[in-house]
Every structure is written in C-alpha cells, then in structure tokens.
XYZ file of C-alpha atoms in Angstrom:
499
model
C 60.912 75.934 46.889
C 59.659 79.749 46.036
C 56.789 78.759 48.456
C 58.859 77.959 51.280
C 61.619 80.818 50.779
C 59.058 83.053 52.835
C 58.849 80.842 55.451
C 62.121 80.461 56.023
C 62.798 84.654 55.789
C 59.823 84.771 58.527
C 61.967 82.025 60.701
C 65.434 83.008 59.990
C 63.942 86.704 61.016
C 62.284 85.427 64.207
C 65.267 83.737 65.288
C 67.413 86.289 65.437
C 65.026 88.557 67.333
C 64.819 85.466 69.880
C 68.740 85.399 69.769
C 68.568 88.998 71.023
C 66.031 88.392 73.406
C 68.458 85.423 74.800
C 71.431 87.625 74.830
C 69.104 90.488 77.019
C 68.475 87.858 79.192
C 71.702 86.714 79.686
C 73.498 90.297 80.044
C 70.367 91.350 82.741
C 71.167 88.227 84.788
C 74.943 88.786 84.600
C 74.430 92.339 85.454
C 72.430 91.560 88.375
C 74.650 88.426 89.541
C 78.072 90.665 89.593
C 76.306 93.807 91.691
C 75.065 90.814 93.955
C 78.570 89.078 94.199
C 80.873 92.575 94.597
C 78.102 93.691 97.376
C 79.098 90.108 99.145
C 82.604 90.674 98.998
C 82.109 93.988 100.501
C 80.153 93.009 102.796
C 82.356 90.133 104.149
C 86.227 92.301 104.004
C 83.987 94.832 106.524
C 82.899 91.572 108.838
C 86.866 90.887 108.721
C 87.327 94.397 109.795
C 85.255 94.259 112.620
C 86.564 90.949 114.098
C 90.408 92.533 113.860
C 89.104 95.138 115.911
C 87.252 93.339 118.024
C 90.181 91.191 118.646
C 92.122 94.390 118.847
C 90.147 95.824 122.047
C 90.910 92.541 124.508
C 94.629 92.715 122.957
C 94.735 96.488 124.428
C 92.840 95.594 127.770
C 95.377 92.807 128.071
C 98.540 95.502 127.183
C 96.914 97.566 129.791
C 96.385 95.111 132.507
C 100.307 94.152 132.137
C 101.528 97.781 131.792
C 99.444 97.970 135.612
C 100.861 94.812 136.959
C 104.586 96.021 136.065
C 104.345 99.107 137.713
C 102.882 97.764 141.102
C 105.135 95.643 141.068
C 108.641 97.286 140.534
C 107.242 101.393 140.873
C 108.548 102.572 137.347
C 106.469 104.639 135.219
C 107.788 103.855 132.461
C 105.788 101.088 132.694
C 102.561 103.449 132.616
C 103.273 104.311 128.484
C 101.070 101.247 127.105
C 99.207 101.313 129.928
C 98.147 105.148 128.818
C 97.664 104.737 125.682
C 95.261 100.905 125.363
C 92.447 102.624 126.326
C 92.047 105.279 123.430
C 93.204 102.400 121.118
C 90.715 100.143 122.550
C 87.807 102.944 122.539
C 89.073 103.655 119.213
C 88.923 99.492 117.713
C 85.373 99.313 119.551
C 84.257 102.389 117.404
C 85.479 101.359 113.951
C 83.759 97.805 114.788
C 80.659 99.113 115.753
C 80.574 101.067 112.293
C 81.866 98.113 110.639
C 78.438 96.245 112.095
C 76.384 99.764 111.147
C 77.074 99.543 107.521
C 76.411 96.285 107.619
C 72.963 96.522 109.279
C 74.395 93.924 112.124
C 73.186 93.741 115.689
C 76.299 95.336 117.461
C 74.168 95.125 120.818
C 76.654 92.701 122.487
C 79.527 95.408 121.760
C 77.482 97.347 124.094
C 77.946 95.134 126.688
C 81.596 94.478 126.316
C 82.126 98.263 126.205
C 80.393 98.308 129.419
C 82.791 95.584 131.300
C 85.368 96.892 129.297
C 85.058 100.535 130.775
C 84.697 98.507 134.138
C 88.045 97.086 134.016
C 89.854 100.264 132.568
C 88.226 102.032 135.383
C 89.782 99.153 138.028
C 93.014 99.829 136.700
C 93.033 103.451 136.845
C 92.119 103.440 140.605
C 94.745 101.147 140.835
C 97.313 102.970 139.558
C 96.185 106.232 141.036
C 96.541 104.785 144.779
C 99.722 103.652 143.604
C 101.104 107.014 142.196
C 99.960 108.427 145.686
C 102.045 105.803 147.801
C 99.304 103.394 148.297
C 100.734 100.801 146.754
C 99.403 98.135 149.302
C 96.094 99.662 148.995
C 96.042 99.058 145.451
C 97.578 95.778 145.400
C 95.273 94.617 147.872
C 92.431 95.289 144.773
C 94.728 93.480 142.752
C 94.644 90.749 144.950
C 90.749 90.769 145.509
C 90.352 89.120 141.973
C 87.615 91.728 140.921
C 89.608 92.621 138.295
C 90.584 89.022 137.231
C 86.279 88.314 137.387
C 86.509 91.272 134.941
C 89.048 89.970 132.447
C 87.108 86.338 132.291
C 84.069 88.300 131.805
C 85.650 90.680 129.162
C 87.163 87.261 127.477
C 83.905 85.106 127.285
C 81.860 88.208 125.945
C 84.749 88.519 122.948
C 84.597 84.920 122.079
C 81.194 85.243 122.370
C 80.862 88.237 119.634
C 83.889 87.182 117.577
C 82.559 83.030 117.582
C 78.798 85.234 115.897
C 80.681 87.054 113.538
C 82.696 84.055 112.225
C 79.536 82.436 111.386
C 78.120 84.845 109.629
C 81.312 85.223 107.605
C 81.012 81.748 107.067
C 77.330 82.123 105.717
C 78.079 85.061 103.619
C 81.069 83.292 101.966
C 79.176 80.353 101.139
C 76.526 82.784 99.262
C 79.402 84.132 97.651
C 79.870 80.750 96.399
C 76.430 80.144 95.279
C 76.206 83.543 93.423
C 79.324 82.510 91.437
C 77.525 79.033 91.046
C 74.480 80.915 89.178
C 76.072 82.888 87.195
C 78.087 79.956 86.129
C 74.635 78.302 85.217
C 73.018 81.489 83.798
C 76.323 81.554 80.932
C 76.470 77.709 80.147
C 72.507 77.686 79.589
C 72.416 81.360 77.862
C 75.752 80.526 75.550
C 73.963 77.229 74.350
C 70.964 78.831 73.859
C 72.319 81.570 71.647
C 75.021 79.095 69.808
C 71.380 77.231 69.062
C 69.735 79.639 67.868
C 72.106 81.716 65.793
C 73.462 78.488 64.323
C 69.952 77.736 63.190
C 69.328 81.788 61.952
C 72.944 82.102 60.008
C 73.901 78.581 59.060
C 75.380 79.844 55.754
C 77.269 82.698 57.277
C 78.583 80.953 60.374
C 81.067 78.855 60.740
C 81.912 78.148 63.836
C 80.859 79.163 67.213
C 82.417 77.793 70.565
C 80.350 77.248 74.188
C 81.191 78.848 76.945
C 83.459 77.248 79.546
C 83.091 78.468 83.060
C 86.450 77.939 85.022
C 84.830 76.817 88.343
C 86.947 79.144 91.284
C 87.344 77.960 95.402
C 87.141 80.081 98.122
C 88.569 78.490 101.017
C 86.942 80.132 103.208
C 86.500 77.875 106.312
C 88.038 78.814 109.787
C 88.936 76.721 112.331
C 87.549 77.325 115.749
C 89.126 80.498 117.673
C 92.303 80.088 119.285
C 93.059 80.686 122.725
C 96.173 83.295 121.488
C 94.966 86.598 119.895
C 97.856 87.061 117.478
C 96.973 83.321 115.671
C 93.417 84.919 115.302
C 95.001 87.521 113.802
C 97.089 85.931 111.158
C 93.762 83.584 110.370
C 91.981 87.146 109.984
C 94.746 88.156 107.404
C 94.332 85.019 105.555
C 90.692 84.890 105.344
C 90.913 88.823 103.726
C 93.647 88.213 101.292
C 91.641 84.840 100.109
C 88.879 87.346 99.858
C 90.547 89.788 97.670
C 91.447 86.860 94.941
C 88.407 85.465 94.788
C 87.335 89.053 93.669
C 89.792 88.729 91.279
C 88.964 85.550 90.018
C 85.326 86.564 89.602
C 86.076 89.579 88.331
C 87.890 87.340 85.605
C 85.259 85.434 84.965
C 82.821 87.852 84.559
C 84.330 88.919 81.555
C 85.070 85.637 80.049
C 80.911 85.407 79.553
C 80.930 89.084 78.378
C 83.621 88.658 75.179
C 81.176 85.585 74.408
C 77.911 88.110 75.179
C 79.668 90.651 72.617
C 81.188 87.883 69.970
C 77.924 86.095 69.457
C 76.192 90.060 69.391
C 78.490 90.762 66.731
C 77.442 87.194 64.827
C 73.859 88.440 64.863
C 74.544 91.871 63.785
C 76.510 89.884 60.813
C 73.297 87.898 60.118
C 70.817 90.502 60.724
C 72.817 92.275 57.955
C 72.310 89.764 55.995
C 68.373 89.200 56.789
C 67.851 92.618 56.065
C 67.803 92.681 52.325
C 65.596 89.218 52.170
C 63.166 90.864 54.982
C 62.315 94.091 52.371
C 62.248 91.592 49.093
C 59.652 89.799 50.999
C 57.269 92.189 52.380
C 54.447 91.394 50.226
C 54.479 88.402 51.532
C 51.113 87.678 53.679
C 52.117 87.541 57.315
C 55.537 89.286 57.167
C 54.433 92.759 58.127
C 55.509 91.704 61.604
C 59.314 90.329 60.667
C 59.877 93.220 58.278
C 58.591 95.359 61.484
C 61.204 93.614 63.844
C 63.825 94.113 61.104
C 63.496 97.431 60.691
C 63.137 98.818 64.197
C 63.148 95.724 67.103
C 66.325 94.383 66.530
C 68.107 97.719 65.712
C 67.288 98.617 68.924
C 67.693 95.561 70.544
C 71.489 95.592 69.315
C 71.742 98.557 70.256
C 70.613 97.747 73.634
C 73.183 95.099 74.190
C 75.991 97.338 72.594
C 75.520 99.765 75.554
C 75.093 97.223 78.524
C 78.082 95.273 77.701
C 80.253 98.390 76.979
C 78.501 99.555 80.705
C 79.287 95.710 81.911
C 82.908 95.825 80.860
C 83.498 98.949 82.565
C 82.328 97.979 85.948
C 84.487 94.869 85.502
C 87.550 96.086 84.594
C 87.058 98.709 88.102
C 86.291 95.279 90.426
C 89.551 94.267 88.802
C 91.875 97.632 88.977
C 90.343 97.542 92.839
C 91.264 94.185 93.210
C 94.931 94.374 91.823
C 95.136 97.932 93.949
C 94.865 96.480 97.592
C 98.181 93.906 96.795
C 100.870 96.099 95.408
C 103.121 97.260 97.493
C 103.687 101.092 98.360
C 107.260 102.529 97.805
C 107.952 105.267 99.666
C 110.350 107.413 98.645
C 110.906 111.167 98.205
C 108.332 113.554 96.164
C 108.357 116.727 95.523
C 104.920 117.307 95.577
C 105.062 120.735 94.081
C 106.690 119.117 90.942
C 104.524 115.932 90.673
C 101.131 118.230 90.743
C 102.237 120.287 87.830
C 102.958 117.107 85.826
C 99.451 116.034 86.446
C 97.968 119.498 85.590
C 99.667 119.028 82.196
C 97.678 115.909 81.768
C 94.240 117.663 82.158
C 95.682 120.709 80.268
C 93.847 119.789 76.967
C 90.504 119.356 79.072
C 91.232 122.517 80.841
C 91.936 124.500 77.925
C 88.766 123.362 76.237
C 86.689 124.421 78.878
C 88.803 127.995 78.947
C 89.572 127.164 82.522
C 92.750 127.994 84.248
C 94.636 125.778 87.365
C 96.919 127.535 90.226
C 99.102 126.576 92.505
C 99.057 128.532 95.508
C 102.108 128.763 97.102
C 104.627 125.370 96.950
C 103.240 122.478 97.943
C 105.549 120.221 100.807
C 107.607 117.504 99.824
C 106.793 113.918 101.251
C 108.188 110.845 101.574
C 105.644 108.718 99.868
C 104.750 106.001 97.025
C 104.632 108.508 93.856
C 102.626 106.312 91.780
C 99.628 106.520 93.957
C 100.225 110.179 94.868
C 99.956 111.048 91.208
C 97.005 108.746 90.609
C 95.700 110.544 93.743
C 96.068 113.952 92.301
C 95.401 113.214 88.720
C 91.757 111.970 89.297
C 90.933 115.082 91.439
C 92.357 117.102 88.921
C 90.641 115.277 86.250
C 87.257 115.679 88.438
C 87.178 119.021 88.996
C 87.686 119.677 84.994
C 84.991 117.217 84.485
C 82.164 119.176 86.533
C 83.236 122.623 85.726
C 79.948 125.164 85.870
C 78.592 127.017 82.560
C 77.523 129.202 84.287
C 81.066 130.859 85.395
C 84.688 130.319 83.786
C 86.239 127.636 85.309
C 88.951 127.914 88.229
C 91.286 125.334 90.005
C 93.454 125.880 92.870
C 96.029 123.775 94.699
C 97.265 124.313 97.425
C 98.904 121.975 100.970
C 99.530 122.270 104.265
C 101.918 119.938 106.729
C 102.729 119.126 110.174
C 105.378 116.362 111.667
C 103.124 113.454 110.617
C 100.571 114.698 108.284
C 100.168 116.095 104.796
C 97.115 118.093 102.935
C 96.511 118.616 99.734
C 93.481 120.591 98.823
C 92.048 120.669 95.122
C 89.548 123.690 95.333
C 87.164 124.100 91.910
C 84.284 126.596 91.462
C 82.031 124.247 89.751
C 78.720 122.043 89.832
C 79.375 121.319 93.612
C 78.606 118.594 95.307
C 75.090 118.026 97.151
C 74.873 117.819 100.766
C 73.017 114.477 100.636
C 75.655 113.462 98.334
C 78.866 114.147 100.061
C 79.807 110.891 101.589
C 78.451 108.541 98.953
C 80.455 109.588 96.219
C 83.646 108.074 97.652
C 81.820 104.728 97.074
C 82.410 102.545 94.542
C 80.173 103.099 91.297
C 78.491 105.622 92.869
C 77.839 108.737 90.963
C 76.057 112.410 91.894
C 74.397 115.399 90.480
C 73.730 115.519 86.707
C 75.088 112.151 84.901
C 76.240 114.212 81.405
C 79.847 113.214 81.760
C 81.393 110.221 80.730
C 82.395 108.161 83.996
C 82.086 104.505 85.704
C 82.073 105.748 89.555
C 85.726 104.336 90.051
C 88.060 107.177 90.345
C 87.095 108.734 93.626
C 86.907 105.357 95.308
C 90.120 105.390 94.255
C 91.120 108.107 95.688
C 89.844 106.955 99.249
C 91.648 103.714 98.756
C 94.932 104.656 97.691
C 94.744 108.010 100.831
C 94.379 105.390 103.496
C 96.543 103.005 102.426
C 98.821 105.962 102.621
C 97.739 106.772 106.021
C 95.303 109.552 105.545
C 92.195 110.006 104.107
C 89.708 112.281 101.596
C 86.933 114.469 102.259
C 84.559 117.020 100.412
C 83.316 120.171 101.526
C 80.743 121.845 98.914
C 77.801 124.405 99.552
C 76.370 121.932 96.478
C 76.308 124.744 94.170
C 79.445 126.944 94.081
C 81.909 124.574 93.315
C 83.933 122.159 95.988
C 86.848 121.363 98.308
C 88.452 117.949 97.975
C 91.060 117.599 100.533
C 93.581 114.536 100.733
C 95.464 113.718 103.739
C 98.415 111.377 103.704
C 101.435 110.787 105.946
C 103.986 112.899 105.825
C 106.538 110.006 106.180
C 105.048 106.886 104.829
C 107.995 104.555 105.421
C 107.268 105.298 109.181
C 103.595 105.147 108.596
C 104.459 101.268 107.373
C 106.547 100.029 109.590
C 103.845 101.304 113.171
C 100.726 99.777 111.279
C 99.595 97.042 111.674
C 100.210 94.573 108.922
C 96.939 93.054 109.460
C 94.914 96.050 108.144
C 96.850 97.659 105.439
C 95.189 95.762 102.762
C 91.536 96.021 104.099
C-alpha cells in the first residue's frame, strides 16, 4: 500500500492536468463555434436585407408605372406624386442592396444589369410624361401603346426573380450551416462534458460526489421558403418571417451557449477543489523517483492552466450575454413619448459622475438640448454609453472635457457628445460601431457591445451614429434620431424595423 500511494499521487496529479487540458479544448472549440455561428446569423439578416430591397425596387417601378398610366389617362397631376418620388426610392433600395451584397463579398453583378433596364424604363416613363405635360398626350400614349415599355417591365420582372430566386438559395445554404455549426458544438459539449465527468471522477473520487452530463437542448430553424410568389407584398411578409425566425434562433443559441459554459466553469471549479486537495500529497511526495514532473505541473501547469480557463470563460460569458442583450434588443417595442432631452442627459451625466470625478474631468451642456418625442429608454441607453465612452478613453496627457450639445430641424434630431481624449483612428472609425469590435489601446475594461448598441438602438429610432476624430485630440460622436418617432413608425416600413 505505501508503494502504490506514489503511484496513485503521480495519476491522480496527471489527471487533473488532462482534465484541464479537456476543459481548454472544449472552451477553444466553443469559442471558435459561437464567433462562427453569430458571423452566420449576420451574414444571413444582411441577405434578408438585400432581398427586401430588391423586392422593394420592382415594387417602386411598378408604383411608378401606375402613377404614369393614371395621369395619361385622366390629366391630373396629382397623380405624378408616387410617380416622382419611386425612382429615388428605387435608386435608393438598389444601393442599400448592393452594399448588403458588398459586405457580404456577393456577386451583385446582375444588380448591374437590372439597374440598367431599370434606368431604361424610368427613362420611358419620364418621356412619357414630359410629352404629356406639353399637350402631347397622343404622342405619348402612342409609346404607351408600342409595348416597349411593357418588353421593359417583363424584362425588369424576370431579371428580379432571377436575382431574388439566387439569393434565396444562398440563404437557404447559409441557414443550413447555421444548423450544422449548432450541430458541432452540440457534439463538441456532449463528448468534452463526458470526458471531463471521466476524468475528474477518476482524479477526485473521494471529494466528488456527484457530477451531471451535459444535455444539449437540440433548437429548429425553420428556415425553408417556398418558391417566390407572383405578388410582391406575400414575398414580403415571407421576408419578415424568415428574419424574425432568424433573430430567435440567435436567441436560442445564444442560450445554449451558456448552458455548456456554467458546466465549463462548474466542473473548473471541481478541479480547482481537487487540485487543492492534490497539492499537499504532490509536495509530501517529491522524493519520490519520477515525480519531479507532477510536483512541476502542480506547482506551476495547472495554476496557470486554471487560470487560463478562469479568463476565457469570464471573456466567453461576456460575449454571450451581448449576442443575447442584441437579440432581446431588435423585439421590444419602442414607446414614443415626450423627452426632455435636456433633462434626461443630465440624469445620465450623474451616472458617470463618479467616473468623471475620478478622472478630475468635468461634462457641459452647451446650451439646452431639444425635446423629442421618442422611446426614453433607448434614448438614455443611447446617451449613457457615449457618456460612459468618452469617460472611459479620457487622455493623460490633458484634463479631461465633455461637451453636449443638439441641434433640430422638422424631422431630425442631433445630439453631439464631444470629448478631448484618446481619439479615434482614421482606419478605425467605421469598425468600432461593430459588434465586439474594439480600437486603440485595449487598457479599459470592455466587451465591444455598447457602441453597437448605440447604432442599433439610433436606427431603430430613425437616425443614425457617426464619429469624427483627428485620432489623437479627442472625438465627435454624433447621434441622429427622429424628431417625432411616433411618425417615424407609423411611414416605415414594418418589414425593416427589426433588421
């Protein structure tokens, strides 16, 4: 028995530093399966996008081609108004689609061609109209009645089915990798749990009692369109659907992400109880031939290790618990009511005041800011995590100064939050509006959420947020919302607002 009580040191101490090893392995793979699942998701809500808008451009030739046919053929221009505005809307859909198809590194060649025909038939109408303003109106019905504009519209119509019919299929594709993804990771926590229930079982059989396996709730995406539909509005509402089923699923996976990582961190915890445990046997034994390397391994490896884990799950968690404040944040509903916006920015300035203070920085107000009708929730979230920001990435080098200040016309609203910080770096300026993505020196504590935020919750309000910054003098963060966002609500489109 004294014989084998080395041994069994050696193996209990070897087992736990293969328990770690599993548990690396385990939070690595889940690490890399969640960036690969949230870029999917991403990646198919902007393929949505792009098909809306697609969609969107016949919709407006269409809206066009009657506002033309109504005038003809009763002479009122009031019938002109939609035919004015469809083509800046439809210019305007083809444009957002085509950077839809950018960012996703997606051939948008066959938007060049419909832009082409498109411009052709916008160009049709416009002659006909104009020949029709000047008293022409036989000349330009005689066009009408030539059928090169009707050629046009079935051209214009097979080219969108076309595009939108490629685009579905990818969606399809990308969906079903979604799936698979989910499927892995599933795999990768029912094979890692057992392993580590194994081995720690085997390593702390007098300290453990009990230690449960993983289960996995299995989640379905129905993701599966049926073919397009002659009528543009029921490809609309399919659009909607597919988008919102995208936004659970993110959700659910966001959920059960974190189900493996409280198993990840309990069964961390178990061997930190056991190593504790080892640690006292490991030193009574090291003149025991062979142990030098356990003892080593108890001393430093698995410190480390732990250590190790300790910091990627607490990183893990955090990402999580973003994909899930994201998720939640494109289904509530906005309430728009009146804010004073002068009011609601002091409040928040009292909520960085201990930061500020700290730092021996001071905040201003310039002027009074406008009142709004808006949701006040998000406006203060808004405003908080700029404020919050700016006190983060105040310079040493100078003492720290914030100003406020807004501007308003009939339908929008600025706020600018003005700091004479860090800056932000030219190369920089656009990607740190993305989510987890962080600039410049990475000494504060963060997770590369808030300013996403801050993006999300502007144009869901009808505006957006942009940086200007000379990268070393400190920077200009300047929100736009609408002025009135009960009006803003009730002209947009429903299909977008959650997108």
């Amino acid at each position: 028995m004294k014989r084998a009580e080395p041994s069994l040191k050696n193996l209990n101490a070897v087992l736990a530093a293969a328990g770690v090893a599993v548990l690396l392995a385990l939070a690595y793979g889940a690490h890399v399966f969640s960036e690969k699942t949230e870029s999917l998701a991403k990646a198919v809500a902007r393929l949505a996008v792009a098909e809306v808008r697609i969609s969107g451009v016949y919709t407006q030739v269409l809206e066009a081609e009657s506002s033309q046919r109504g005038y003809l053929l009763v002479n009122d221009p009031n019938y002109l108004d939609p035919f004015r505005a469809a083509r800046a809307r439809g210019e305007e859909n083809l444009a957002i689609a085509v950077q839809k198809l950018g960012q996703l590194n997606v051939d948008a060649r066959g938007l060049d061609a419909l832009r082409e025909i498109v411009s052709k038939k916008y160009d049709e109408l416009d002659k006909t109209v104009a020949l029709a303003q000047a008293g022409q109106r036989e000349a330009a019905i005689d066009i009408v009645r030539a059928n090169h504009g009707r050629e046009l519209m079935s051209r214009i119509r097979e080219l969108t089915i076309a595009e939108l019919d490629r685009l579905a299929t990818m969606r399809k594709q990308w969906i079903v990798e979604l799936q698979d993804s989910a499927d892995k990771m599933t795999v990768l926590n029912v094979l890692g749990s057992v392993a580590v229930f194994l081995l720690a079982g085997l390593a702390v059989a007098q300290q453990v009692r009990h230690s449960s396996a993983l289960a996995v709730a299995q989640q379905n995406l129905a993701a599966a369109n049926d073919a397009l539909e002659s009528r543009v509005a029921a490809r609309t509402r399919d659009l909607k659907r597919a988008n919102e089923e995208i936004q659970r699923y993110a959700y659910i996976v966001s959920h059960d992400l974190r189900a493996p990582l409280v198993n990840i961190i309990g069964f961390a915890r178990e061997l930190e109880n056991a190593f504790a445990s080892l640690k006292p046997l490991a030193e009574t034994a090291r003149d025991e031939p062979g142990a030098e390397k356990a003892i080593a391994a108890v001393r430093e490896d698995i410190p480390e290790a732990l250590k190790f884990i300790r910091s990627s799950t607490s990183r893990m968690d955090a990402l999580i618990a973003g994909i899930l404040r994201l998720s939640r944040l494109g289904g509530l509903a906005l309430q728009p009511q009146s804010v004073d916006l002068d009011q609601l920015a002091r409040d928040c300035i009292a909520t960085v005041r201990h930061r500020l203070n700290g730092a021996g920085a001071e905040v201003e107000v310039e002027g009074r800011l406008p009142s709004v009708v808006g949701d006040r929730d998000a406006l203060s979230q808004v405003l908080a995590n700029l404020l919050d920001n700016a006190a983060k990435y105040l310079s040493d080098a100078r003492v720290g100064r914030i100003v406020l200040r807004g501007r308003q016309t009939t339908t929008q609203t600025s706020i600018e939050v003005e700091d004479n910080g860090r800056g932000v770096a030219a190369k920089d300026q656009s990607r740190i509006f993305e989510l987890f993505r962080r600039a410049g020196t990475q000494d504060q504590p963060g997770d590369g959420i808030g300013l996403a935020h801050v993006r999300t919750l502007a144009r869901r309000m009808g505006g957006d947020v942009t940086v200007r910054s000379d990268g070393k003098s400190g920077s200009v963060f300047t929100v736009t919302v609408a002025s009135d966002l009960r009006a803003f609500l009730n002209h947009e489109p429903r299909e977008d607002r959650n997108v």
